[in-house]
Amino acid sequence: MTITFEDTDKTQLIALVRAAQAGDRQAFGRLFERFERHVMGIALRRLGDYGEAQELCQLREPEAFAGWLRAITARMAINRLVRRPVDRALEPEALEATCAETRTPLDDVLTGERAREVRRGLKALGRMDRETLVAFYVDGQSLVEMSDRFAAPVGTIKRRLHVARKRLAKHVETVAAV
């Protein structure tokens, strides 16, 4: 087996990192010096401004390196949490045990009021608008099913839904303002 420069370089880097992890300040300083230009180059390439890149990297003050490294670690941890799938209990009993009821009587009154306004708004719409909204939102039909039902292309159904929603919103808005 032939040992190359890259192998030696990698071995030295690993040794420096381990020494820095163990509290060796000189090893930490050597790591900083080794990667300072590389990190600055990346920041400069991305930002296109030397001052901003320097500020981002905080390389003007080597004492700030530890804080900079902590900030990177914190950002990476946040990114990992965001990408991690959420653990969810799907058993009805588990959901019931973990969910707190936050509805109030006022919420119930407002929900009922909104439902009545939407129903009034639907009655005030033309037949095509009303049938389109009911098919999609009440009957739960897909755009393809609605296309078949109304004998119209999916694009037309999308446009009808858009227009009907706007008309309904306008009516409900007008009634709510009174």
Short mmCIF file of N, CA and C in Angstrom, two decimals:
data_model
loop_
_atom_site.label_atom_id
_atom_site.label_comp_id
_atom_site.label_asym_id
_atom_site.label_seq_id
_atom_site.Cartn_x
_atom_site.Cartn_y
_atom_site.Cartn_z
N MET A 1 0.86 -1.18 0.00
CA MET A 1 0.00 0.00 0.00
C MET A 1 0.89 1.23 0.00
N THR A 2 0.60 2.17 -0.91
CA THR A 2 1.37 3.40 -1.02
C THR A 2 0.62 4.51 -0.31
N ILE A 3 1.32 5.24 0.56
CA ILE A 3 0.70 6.36 1.27
C ILE A 3 0.93 7.61 0.43
N THR A 4 -0.18 8.29 0.08
CA THR A 4 -0.09 9.50 -0.74
C THR A 4 -0.11 10.72 0.15
N PHE A 5 0.14 11.87 -0.49
CA PHE A 5 0.10 13.14 0.23
C PHE A 5 -1.29 13.38 0.80
N GLU A 6 -2.33 13.02 0.01
CA GLU A 6 -3.72 13.22 0.46
C GLU A 6 -4.00 12.41 1.71
N ASP A 7 -3.51 11.18 1.77
CA ASP A 7 -3.72 10.35 2.96
C ASP A 7 -3.06 10.98 4.17
N THR A 8 -1.81 11.45 3.99
CA THR A 8 -1.08 12.09 5.08
C THR A 8 -1.81 13.36 5.51
N ASP A 9 -2.25 14.15 4.53
CA ASP A 9 -2.95 15.40 4.81
C ASP A 9 -4.23 15.12 5.60
N LYS A 10 -4.98 14.10 5.17
CA LYS A 10 -6.23 13.75 5.85
C LYS A 10 -5.95 13.27 7.27
N THR A 11 -4.91 12.49 7.43
CA THR A 11 -4.53 11.98 8.75
C THR A 11 -4.16 13.14 9.67
N GLN A 12 -3.42 14.11 9.13
CA GLN A 12 -3.03 15.27 9.93
C GLN A 12 -4.26 16.10 10.32
N LEU A 13 -5.17 16.26 9.39
CA LEU A 13 -6.39 17.02 9.67
C LEU A 13 -7.20 16.34 10.77
N ILE A 14 -7.35 15.03 10.68
CA ILE A 14 -8.10 14.30 11.70
C ILE A 14 -7.42 14.45 13.06
N ALA A 15 -6.10 14.37 13.06
CA ALA A 15 -5.36 14.53 14.32
C ALA A 15 -5.55 15.92 14.89
N LEU A 16 -5.55 16.96 14.03
CA LEU A 16 -5.77 18.33 14.50
C LEU A 16 -7.17 18.51 15.09
N VAL A 17 -8.16 17.96 14.41
CA VAL A 17 -9.54 18.09 14.89
C VAL A 17 -9.68 17.40 16.24
N ARG A 18 -9.14 16.21 16.35
CA ARG A 18 -9.22 15.49 17.63
C ARG A 18 -8.51 16.24 18.74
N ALA A 19 -7.35 16.81 18.42
CA ALA A 19 -6.61 17.58 19.42
C ALA A 19 -7.42 18.82 19.83
N ALA A 20 -8.02 19.49 18.85
CA ALA A 20 -8.83 20.67 19.16
C ALA A 20 -10.04 20.28 20.00
N GLN A 21 -10.64 19.14 19.70
CA GLN A 21 -11.78 18.65 20.48
C GLN A 21 -11.37 18.37 21.92
N ALA A 22 -10.13 17.99 22.10
CA ALA A 22 -9.63 17.68 23.44
C ALA A 22 -9.17 18.94 24.18
N GLY A 23 -9.29 20.11 23.52
CA GLY A 23 -8.95 21.36 24.20
C GLY A 23 -7.60 21.95 23.83
N ASP A 24 -6.91 21.39 22.86
CA ASP A 24 -5.60 21.90 22.43
C ASP A 24 -5.82 23.18 21.62
N ARG A 25 -5.48 24.33 22.22
CA ARG A 25 -5.71 25.63 21.59
C ARG A 25 -4.82 25.83 20.37
N GLN A 26 -3.62 25.27 20.40
CA GLN A 26 -2.74 25.40 19.24
C GLN A 26 -3.31 24.65 18.04
N ALA A 27 -3.84 23.47 18.29
CA ALA A 27 -4.45 22.70 17.21
C ALA A 27 -5.65 23.46 16.64
N PHE A 28 -6.42 24.07 17.53
CA PHE A 28 -7.57 24.86 17.10
C PHE A 28 -7.10 26.03 16.23
N GLY A 29 -6.05 26.70 16.65
CA GLY A 29 -5.49 27.81 15.88
C GLY A 29 -5.00 27.36 14.51
N ARG A 30 -4.38 26.20 14.46
CA ARG A 30 -3.90 25.68 13.17
C ARG A 30 -5.07 25.33 12.26
N LEU A 31 -6.14 24.81 12.81
CA LEU A 31 -7.34 24.54 12.00
C LEU A 31 -7.90 25.84 11.44
N PHE A 32 -7.95 26.83 12.29
CA PHE A 32 -8.45 28.14 11.86
C PHE A 32 -7.61 28.67 10.71
N GLU A 33 -6.30 28.66 10.88
CA GLU A 33 -5.41 29.16 9.83
C GLU A 33 -5.54 28.36 8.55
N ARG A 34 -5.71 27.07 8.70
CA ARG A 34 -5.79 26.19 7.54
C ARG A 34 -7.04 26.46 6.69
N PHE A 35 -8.16 26.75 7.34
CA PHE A 35 -9.41 26.89 6.61
C PHE A 35 -9.86 28.34 6.43
N GLU A 36 -9.16 29.28 6.98
CA GLU A 36 -9.55 30.68 6.92
C GLU A 36 -9.74 31.14 5.47
N ARG A 37 -8.77 30.90 4.61
CA ARG A 37 -8.86 31.36 3.23
C ARG A 37 -9.97 30.63 2.47
N HIS A 38 -10.13 29.37 2.73
CA HIS A 38 -11.15 28.58 2.05
C HIS A 38 -12.56 29.10 2.40
N VAL A 39 -12.80 29.29 3.66
CA VAL A 39 -14.11 29.79 4.11
C VAL A 39 -14.35 31.19 3.58
N MET A 40 -13.35 32.02 3.64
CA MET A 40 -13.47 33.39 3.13
C MET A 40 -13.75 33.37 1.63
N GLY A 41 -13.08 32.48 0.90
CA GLY A 41 -13.30 32.37 -0.54
C GLY A 41 -14.74 32.01 -0.88
N ILE A 42 -15.29 31.08 -0.13
CA ILE A 42 -16.68 30.69 -0.36
C ILE A 42 -17.61 31.87 -0.10
N ALA A 43 -17.41 32.54 1.01
CA ALA A 43 -18.26 33.68 1.37
C ALA A 43 -18.12 34.79 0.33
N LEU A 44 -16.91 35.07 -0.11
CA LEU A 44 -16.67 36.12 -1.09
C LEU A 44 -17.32 35.78 -2.43
N ARG A 45 -17.20 34.54 -2.84
CA ARG A 45 -17.82 34.09 -4.10
C ARG A 45 -19.34 34.24 -4.03
N ARG A 46 -19.92 33.88 -2.90
CA ARG A 46 -21.38 33.95 -2.76
C ARG A 46 -21.89 35.38 -2.65
N LEU A 47 -21.18 36.20 -1.85
CA LEU A 47 -21.65 37.55 -1.57
C LEU A 47 -21.16 38.60 -2.56
N GLY A 48 -19.98 38.37 -3.14
CA GLY A 48 -19.44 39.33 -4.09
C GLY A 48 -18.93 40.61 -3.46
N ASP A 49 -18.81 40.64 -2.15
CA ASP A 49 -18.34 41.85 -1.45
C ASP A 49 -17.38 41.42 -0.34
N TYR A 50 -16.15 41.94 -0.41
CA TYR A 50 -15.11 41.52 0.53
C TYR A 50 -15.48 41.84 1.98
N GLY A 51 -15.96 43.05 2.22
CA GLY A 51 -16.32 43.46 3.58
C GLY A 51 -17.42 42.59 4.17
N GLU A 52 -18.43 42.32 3.34
CA GLU A 52 -19.52 41.46 3.81
C GLU A 52 -19.04 40.04 4.08
N ALA A 53 -18.19 39.54 3.19
CA ALA A 53 -17.65 38.19 3.36
C ALA A 53 -16.84 38.11 4.65
N GLN A 54 -16.04 39.15 4.89
CA GLN A 54 -15.22 39.18 6.10
C GLN A 54 -16.11 39.23 7.35
N GLU A 55 -17.15 40.04 7.26
CA GLU A 55 -18.07 40.14 8.40
C GLU A 55 -18.78 38.82 8.64
N LEU A 56 -19.22 38.19 7.54
CA LEU A 56 -19.90 36.91 7.66
C LEU A 56 -19.00 35.87 8.32
N CYS A 57 -17.77 35.82 7.89
CA CYS A 57 -16.83 34.82 8.40
C CYS A 57 -16.22 35.22 9.73
N GLN A 58 -16.32 36.48 10.09
CA GLN A 58 -15.74 37.02 11.32
C GLN A 58 -14.27 36.64 11.42
N LEU A 59 -13.59 36.73 10.27
CA LEU A 59 -12.19 36.33 10.25
C LEU A 59 -11.26 37.47 10.64
N ARG A 60 -11.79 38.66 10.78
CA ARG A 60 -10.95 39.78 11.22
C ARG A 60 -10.54 39.59 12.67
N GLU A 61 -11.38 38.90 13.43
CA GLU A 61 -11.10 38.69 14.84
C GLU A 61 -11.05 37.19 15.12
N PRO A 62 -9.86 36.62 15.17
CA PRO A 62 -9.76 35.18 15.42
C PRO A 62 -10.43 34.74 16.72
N GLU A 63 -10.57 35.65 17.68
CA GLU A 63 -11.22 35.30 18.94
C GLU A 63 -12.69 34.98 18.72
N ALA A 64 -13.25 35.46 17.62
CA ALA A 64 -14.67 35.25 17.34
C ALA A 64 -14.92 33.90 16.67
N PHE A 65 -13.86 33.17 16.37
CA PHE A 65 -13.99 31.91 15.64
C PHE A 65 -14.92 30.93 16.37
N ALA A 66 -14.77 30.81 17.67
CA ALA A 66 -15.58 29.85 18.42
C ALA A 66 -17.07 30.18 18.30
N GLY A 67 -17.41 31.45 18.41
CA GLY A 67 -18.81 31.87 18.28
C GLY A 67 -19.32 31.62 16.87
N TRP A 68 -18.47 31.88 15.90
CA TRP A 68 -18.82 31.65 14.50
C TRP A 68 -19.10 30.16 14.27
N LEU A 69 -18.24 29.32 14.81
CA LEU A 69 -18.40 27.88 14.67
C LEU A 69 -19.68 27.40 15.37
N ARG A 70 -19.97 27.98 16.54
CA ARG A 70 -21.20 27.63 17.25
C ARG A 70 -22.43 28.02 16.44
N ALA A 71 -22.36 29.20 15.80
CA ALA A 71 -23.49 29.66 14.99
C ALA A 71 -23.72 28.71 13.81
N ILE A 72 -22.65 28.26 13.20
CA ILE A 72 -22.78 27.31 12.09
C ILE A 72 -23.42 26.02 12.59
N THR A 73 -22.95 25.54 13.71
CA THR A 73 -23.49 24.30 14.27
C THR A 73 -24.97 24.46 14.60
N ALA A 74 -25.34 25.59 15.19
CA ALA A 74 -26.74 25.84 15.53
C ALA A 74 -27.59 25.85 14.26
N ARG A 75 -27.11 26.50 13.20
CA ARG A 75 -27.85 26.56 11.94
C ARG A 75 -28.00 25.16 11.34
N MET A 76 -26.94 24.38 11.39
CA MET A 76 -27.00 23.02 10.86
C MET A 76 -27.99 22.16 11.66
N ALA A 77 -28.01 22.35 12.97
CA ALA A 77 -28.96 21.60 13.81
C ALA A 77 -30.39 21.99 13.47
N ILE A 78 -30.65 23.26 13.26
CA ILE A 78 -31.99 23.73 12.89
C ILE A 78 -32.38 23.13 11.55
N ASN A 79 -31.45 23.17 10.59
CA ASN A 79 -31.74 22.59 9.27
C ASN A 79 -32.08 21.11 9.37
N ARG A 80 -31.34 20.40 10.21
CA ARG A 80 -31.60 18.96 10.35
C ARG A 80 -32.97 18.73 10.98
N LEU A 81 -33.32 19.54 12.00
CA LEU A 81 -34.64 19.39 12.63
C LEU A 81 -35.76 19.66 11.65
N VAL A 82 -35.57 20.68 10.81
CA VAL A 82 -36.60 21.03 9.84
C VAL A 82 -36.80 19.91 8.83
N ARG A 83 -35.71 19.25 8.45
CA ARG A 83 -35.81 18.18 7.45
C ARG A 83 -36.23 16.84 8.03
N ARG A 84 -36.14 16.69 9.34
CA ARG A 84 -36.48 15.42 9.99
C ARG A 84 -37.98 15.20 9.93
N PRO A 85 -38.41 14.00 9.58
CA PRO A 85 -39.86 13.75 9.57
C PRO A 85 -40.42 13.88 10.98
N VAL A 86 -41.61 14.44 11.04
CA VAL A 86 -42.26 14.67 12.33
C VAL A 86 -42.85 13.36 12.84
N ASP A 87 -42.59 13.04 14.10
CA ASP A 87 -43.20 11.87 14.72
C ASP A 87 -44.63 12.24 15.10
N ARG A 88 -45.57 11.46 14.58
CA ARG A 88 -46.97 11.75 14.88
C ARG A 88 -47.65 10.48 15.36
N ALA A 89 -48.39 10.63 16.40
CA ALA A 89 -49.19 9.50 16.88
C ALA A 89 -50.46 9.46 16.04
N LEU A 90 -50.73 8.34 15.45
CA LEU A 90 -51.90 8.23 14.59
C LEU A 90 -53.04 7.45 15.23
N GLU A 91 -52.80 6.90 16.39
CA GLU A 91 -53.85 6.17 17.08
C GLU A 91 -54.86 7.19 17.63
N PRO A 92 -56.15 6.97 17.42
CA PRO A 92 -57.15 7.91 17.92
C PRO A 92 -57.03 8.18 19.42
N GLU A 93 -56.70 7.12 20.18
CA GLU A 93 -56.58 7.31 21.63
C GLU A 93 -55.40 8.23 21.97
N ALA A 94 -54.30 8.04 21.25
CA ALA A 94 -53.12 8.87 21.49
C ALA A 94 -53.39 10.31 21.09
N LEU A 95 -54.07 10.51 19.97
CA LEU A 95 -54.41 11.86 19.53
C LEU A 95 -55.33 12.53 20.54
N GLU A 96 -56.32 11.79 21.01
CA GLU A 96 -57.27 12.32 21.98
C GLU A 96 -56.56 12.73 23.27
N ALA A 97 -55.59 11.93 23.69
CA ALA A 97 -54.87 12.20 24.93
C ALA A 97 -53.94 13.40 24.82
N THR A 98 -53.46 13.69 23.60
CA THR A 98 -52.48 14.77 23.45
C THR A 98 -53.10 16.08 22.99
N CYS A 99 -54.30 16.05 22.46
CA CYS A 99 -54.92 17.27 21.95
C CYS A 99 -55.73 17.95 23.04
N ALA A 100 -55.51 19.23 23.16
CA ALA A 100 -56.27 20.03 24.12
C ALA A 100 -57.38 20.75 23.38
N GLU A 101 -58.53 20.78 23.95
CA GLU A 101 -59.67 21.48 23.35
C GLU A 101 -59.49 22.98 23.59
N THR A 102 -59.41 23.72 22.50
CA THR A 102 -59.20 25.15 22.63
C THR A 102 -60.40 25.95 22.13
N ARG A 103 -61.44 25.26 21.73
CA ARG A 103 -62.62 25.96 21.23
C ARG A 103 -63.40 26.57 22.39
N THR A 104 -63.98 27.71 22.11
CA THR A 104 -64.81 28.38 23.10
C THR A 104 -66.21 28.50 22.53
N PRO A 105 -67.19 28.84 23.35
CA PRO A 105 -68.54 29.06 22.82
C PRO A 105 -68.56 30.15 21.75
N LEU A 106 -67.72 31.18 21.91
CA LEU A 106 -67.66 32.24 20.91
C LEU A 106 -67.17 31.69 19.57
N ASP A 107 -66.18 30.79 19.60
CA ASP A 107 -65.70 30.15 18.37
C ASP A 107 -66.84 29.43 17.67
N ASP A 108 -67.66 28.72 18.43
CA ASP A 108 -68.79 27.99 17.85
C ASP A 108 -69.80 28.95 17.20
N VAL A 109 -70.07 30.05 17.86
CA VAL A 109 -71.01 31.04 17.33
C VAL A 109 -70.46 31.63 16.03
N LEU A 110 -69.18 32.01 16.03
CA LEU A 110 -68.57 32.60 14.84
C LEU A 110 -68.52 31.60 13.68
N THR A 111 -68.23 30.35 13.98
CA THR A 111 -68.19 29.32 12.94
C THR A 111 -69.57 29.14 12.32
N GLY A 112 -70.59 29.12 13.15
CA GLY A 112 -71.96 29.00 12.65
C GLY A 112 -72.35 30.20 11.81
N GLU A 113 -71.95 31.38 12.25
CA GLU A 113 -72.26 32.62 11.52
C GLU A 113 -71.59 32.60 10.13
N ARG A 114 -70.33 32.19 10.11
CA ARG A 114 -69.62 32.12 8.82
C ARG A 114 -70.29 31.11 7.88
N ALA A 115 -70.69 29.97 8.41
CA ALA A 115 -71.34 28.94 7.60
C ALA A 115 -72.64 29.48 7.01
N ARG A 116 -73.40 30.20 7.83
CA ARG A 116 -74.67 30.78 7.32
C ARG A 116 -74.39 31.79 6.21
N GLU A 117 -73.36 32.61 6.38
CA GLU A 117 -73.01 33.61 5.36
C GLU A 117 -72.57 32.94 4.07
N VAL A 118 -71.81 31.87 4.17
CA VAL A 118 -71.37 31.16 2.97
C VAL A 118 -72.57 30.55 2.27
N ARG A 119 -73.49 29.95 3.03
CA ARG A 119 -74.70 29.37 2.41
C ARG A 119 -75.53 30.45 1.71
N ARG A 120 -75.69 31.60 2.37
CA ARG A 120 -76.42 32.73 1.74
C ARG A 120 -75.69 33.17 0.47
N GLY A 121 -74.37 33.24 0.56
CA GLY A 121 -73.58 33.64 -0.60
C GLY A 121 -73.74 32.67 -1.75
N LEU A 122 -73.75 31.38 -1.44
CA LEU A 122 -73.93 30.37 -2.48
C LEU A 122 -75.29 30.52 -3.16
N LYS A 123 -76.33 30.79 -2.35
CA LYS A 123 -77.68 30.97 -2.92
C LYS A 123 -77.74 32.18 -3.84
N ALA A 124 -76.94 33.21 -3.53
CA ALA A 124 -76.97 34.43 -4.32
C ALA A 124 -76.19 34.29 -5.64
N LEU A 125 -75.35 33.28 -5.74
CA LEU A 125 -74.55 33.09 -6.96
C LEU A 125 -75.39 32.50 -8.08
N GLY A 126 -74.87 32.61 -9.28
CA GLY A 126 -75.51 31.97 -10.43
C GLY A 126 -75.37 30.46 -10.33
N ARG A 127 -76.18 29.74 -11.12
CA ARG A 127 -76.22 28.30 -11.05
C ARG A 127 -74.84 27.67 -11.31
N MET A 128 -74.14 28.11 -12.35
CA MET A 128 -72.85 27.52 -12.70
C MET A 128 -71.82 27.73 -11.59
N ASP A 129 -71.76 28.94 -11.04
CA ASP A 129 -70.81 29.21 -9.94
C ASP A 129 -71.12 28.33 -8.74
N ARG A 130 -72.40 28.27 -8.38
CA ARG A 130 -72.82 27.50 -7.21
C ARG A 130 -72.51 26.01 -7.41
N GLU A 131 -72.88 25.46 -8.56
CA GLU A 131 -72.64 24.04 -8.82
C GLU A 131 -71.14 23.72 -8.83
N THR A 132 -70.34 24.62 -9.37
CA THR A 132 -68.89 24.40 -9.41
C THR A 132 -68.31 24.37 -8.00
N LEU A 133 -68.68 25.33 -7.17
CA LEU A 133 -68.16 25.38 -5.79
C LEU A 133 -68.64 24.19 -4.97
N VAL A 134 -69.91 23.84 -5.11
CA VAL A 134 -70.46 22.72 -4.34
C VAL A 134 -69.78 21.41 -4.77
N ALA A 135 -69.60 21.23 -6.07
CA ALA A 135 -68.96 19.99 -6.56
C ALA A 135 -67.55 19.83 -5.98
N PHE A 136 -66.82 20.92 -5.94
CA PHE A 136 -65.43 20.85 -5.48
C PHE A 136 -65.32 20.80 -3.95
N TYR A 137 -65.97 21.75 -3.27
CA TYR A 137 -65.79 21.89 -1.82
C TYR A 137 -66.73 21.03 -0.98
N VAL A 138 -67.93 20.82 -1.44
CA VAL A 138 -68.88 20.05 -0.64
C VAL A 138 -68.85 18.57 -1.03
N ASP A 139 -68.92 18.31 -2.34
CA ASP A 139 -68.93 16.92 -2.81
C ASP A 139 -67.52 16.33 -2.89
N GLY A 140 -66.51 17.17 -2.85
CA GLY A 140 -65.12 16.70 -2.87
C GLY A 140 -64.68 16.12 -4.19
N GLN A 141 -65.29 16.56 -5.28
CA GLN A 141 -64.90 16.04 -6.58
C GLN A 141 -63.55 16.61 -7.01
N SER A 142 -62.78 15.81 -7.72
CA SER A 142 -61.50 16.27 -8.26
C SER A 142 -61.77 17.11 -9.50
N LEU A 143 -60.74 17.79 -9.97
CA LEU A 143 -60.89 18.60 -11.19
C LEU A 143 -61.24 17.72 -12.38
N VAL A 144 -60.67 16.53 -12.44
CA VAL A 144 -60.95 15.61 -13.55
C VAL A 144 -62.41 15.15 -13.49
N GLU A 145 -62.88 14.81 -12.28
CA GLU A 145 -64.29 14.40 -12.14
C GLU A 145 -65.22 15.53 -12.54
N MET A 146 -64.86 16.74 -12.13
CA MET A 146 -65.69 17.89 -12.48
C MET A 146 -65.66 18.14 -13.99
N SER A 147 -64.51 17.91 -14.59
CA SER A 147 -64.38 18.07 -16.04
C SER A 147 -65.35 17.14 -16.75
N ASP A 148 -65.42 15.90 -16.28
CA ASP A 148 -66.36 14.94 -16.86
C ASP A 148 -67.81 15.36 -16.61
N ARG A 149 -68.09 15.73 -15.37
CA ARG A 149 -69.46 16.09 -14.99
C ARG A 149 -69.98 17.28 -15.78
N PHE A 150 -69.13 18.32 -15.94
CA PHE A 150 -69.56 19.54 -16.61
C PHE A 150 -69.22 19.56 -18.10
N ALA A 151 -68.61 18.47 -18.58
CA ALA A 151 -68.22 18.37 -19.99
C ALA A 151 -67.39 19.59 -20.42
N ALA A 152 -66.37 19.88 -19.62
CA ALA A 152 -65.50 21.03 -19.89
C ALA A 152 -64.06 20.63 -19.58
N PRO A 153 -63.09 21.24 -20.26
CA PRO A 153 -61.68 20.93 -19.98
C PRO A 153 -61.30 21.31 -18.55
N VAL A 154 -60.27 20.65 -18.00
CA VAL A 154 -59.81 20.92 -16.63
C VAL A 154 -59.44 22.39 -16.47
N GLY A 155 -58.81 22.97 -17.47
CA GLY A 155 -58.44 24.40 -17.41
C GLY A 155 -59.66 25.29 -17.22
N THR A 156 -60.73 24.94 -17.89
CA THR A 156 -61.98 25.71 -17.75
C THR A 156 -62.54 25.54 -16.34
N ILE A 157 -62.46 24.33 -15.81
CA ILE A 157 -62.96 24.08 -14.45
C ILE A 157 -62.15 24.91 -13.45
N LYS A 158 -60.83 24.94 -13.63
CA LYS A 158 -59.98 25.74 -12.73
C LYS A 158 -60.38 27.22 -12.78
N ARG A 159 -60.61 27.72 -14.00
CA ARG A 159 -61.01 29.12 -14.15
C ARG A 159 -62.36 29.36 -13.49
N ARG A 160 -63.32 28.43 -13.69
CA ARG A 160 -64.64 28.58 -13.07
C ARG A 160 -64.53 28.61 -11.55
N LEU A 161 -63.70 27.71 -11.00
CA LEU A 161 -63.51 27.71 -9.54
C LEU A 161 -62.95 29.04 -9.07
N HIS A 162 -61.96 29.53 -9.77
CA HIS A 162 -61.32 30.80 -9.40
C HIS A 162 -62.35 31.94 -9.40
N VAL A 163 -63.09 32.03 -10.50
CA VAL A 163 -64.09 33.11 -10.64
C VAL A 163 -65.19 32.94 -9.60
N ALA A 164 -65.67 31.73 -9.40
CA ALA A 164 -66.75 31.48 -8.43
C ALA A 164 -66.30 31.82 -7.02
N ARG A 165 -65.05 31.46 -6.66
CA ARG A 165 -64.53 31.81 -5.32
C ARG A 165 -64.49 33.32 -5.13
N LYS A 166 -64.06 34.03 -6.16
CA LYS A 166 -64.00 35.49 -6.06
C LYS A 166 -65.39 36.09 -5.88
N ARG A 167 -66.34 35.58 -6.64
CA ARG A 167 -67.72 36.09 -6.53
C ARG A 167 -68.31 35.80 -5.15
N LEU A 168 -68.06 34.59 -4.66
CA LEU A 168 -68.56 34.24 -3.33
C LEU A 168 -67.91 35.12 -2.27
N ALA A 169 -66.61 35.31 -2.36
CA ALA A 169 -65.89 36.14 -1.40
C ALA A 169 -66.42 37.56 -1.42
N LYS A 170 -66.70 38.06 -2.60
CA LYS A 170 -67.23 39.42 -2.73
C LYS A 170 -68.59 39.54 -2.04
N HIS A 171 -69.44 38.53 -2.23
CA HIS A 171 -70.77 38.55 -1.62
C HIS A 171 -70.66 38.45 -0.10
N VAL A 172 -69.86 37.51 0.37
CA VAL A 172 -69.70 37.32 1.82
C VAL A 172 -69.08 38.56 2.45
N GLU A 173 -68.13 39.18 1.76
CA GLU A 173 -67.50 40.40 2.23
C GLU A 173 -68.52 41.52 2.36
N THR A 174 -69.37 41.67 1.35
CA THR A 174 -70.38 42.71 1.33
C THR A 174 -71.36 42.51 2.48
N VAL A 175 -71.81 41.29 2.68
CA VAL A 175 -72.76 40.99 3.75
C VAL A 175 -72.10 41.21 5.12
N ALA A 176 -70.83 40.79 5.27
CA ALA A 176 -70.13 40.94 6.54
C ALA A 176 -69.91 42.41 6.87
N ALA A 177 -69.76 43.26 5.85
CA ALA A 177 -69.51 44.67 6.09
C ALA A 177 -70.76 45.39 6.58
N VAL A 178 -71.94 44.85 6.26
CA VAL A 178 -73.20 45.49 6.63
C VAL A 178 -73.53 45.28 8.04
#
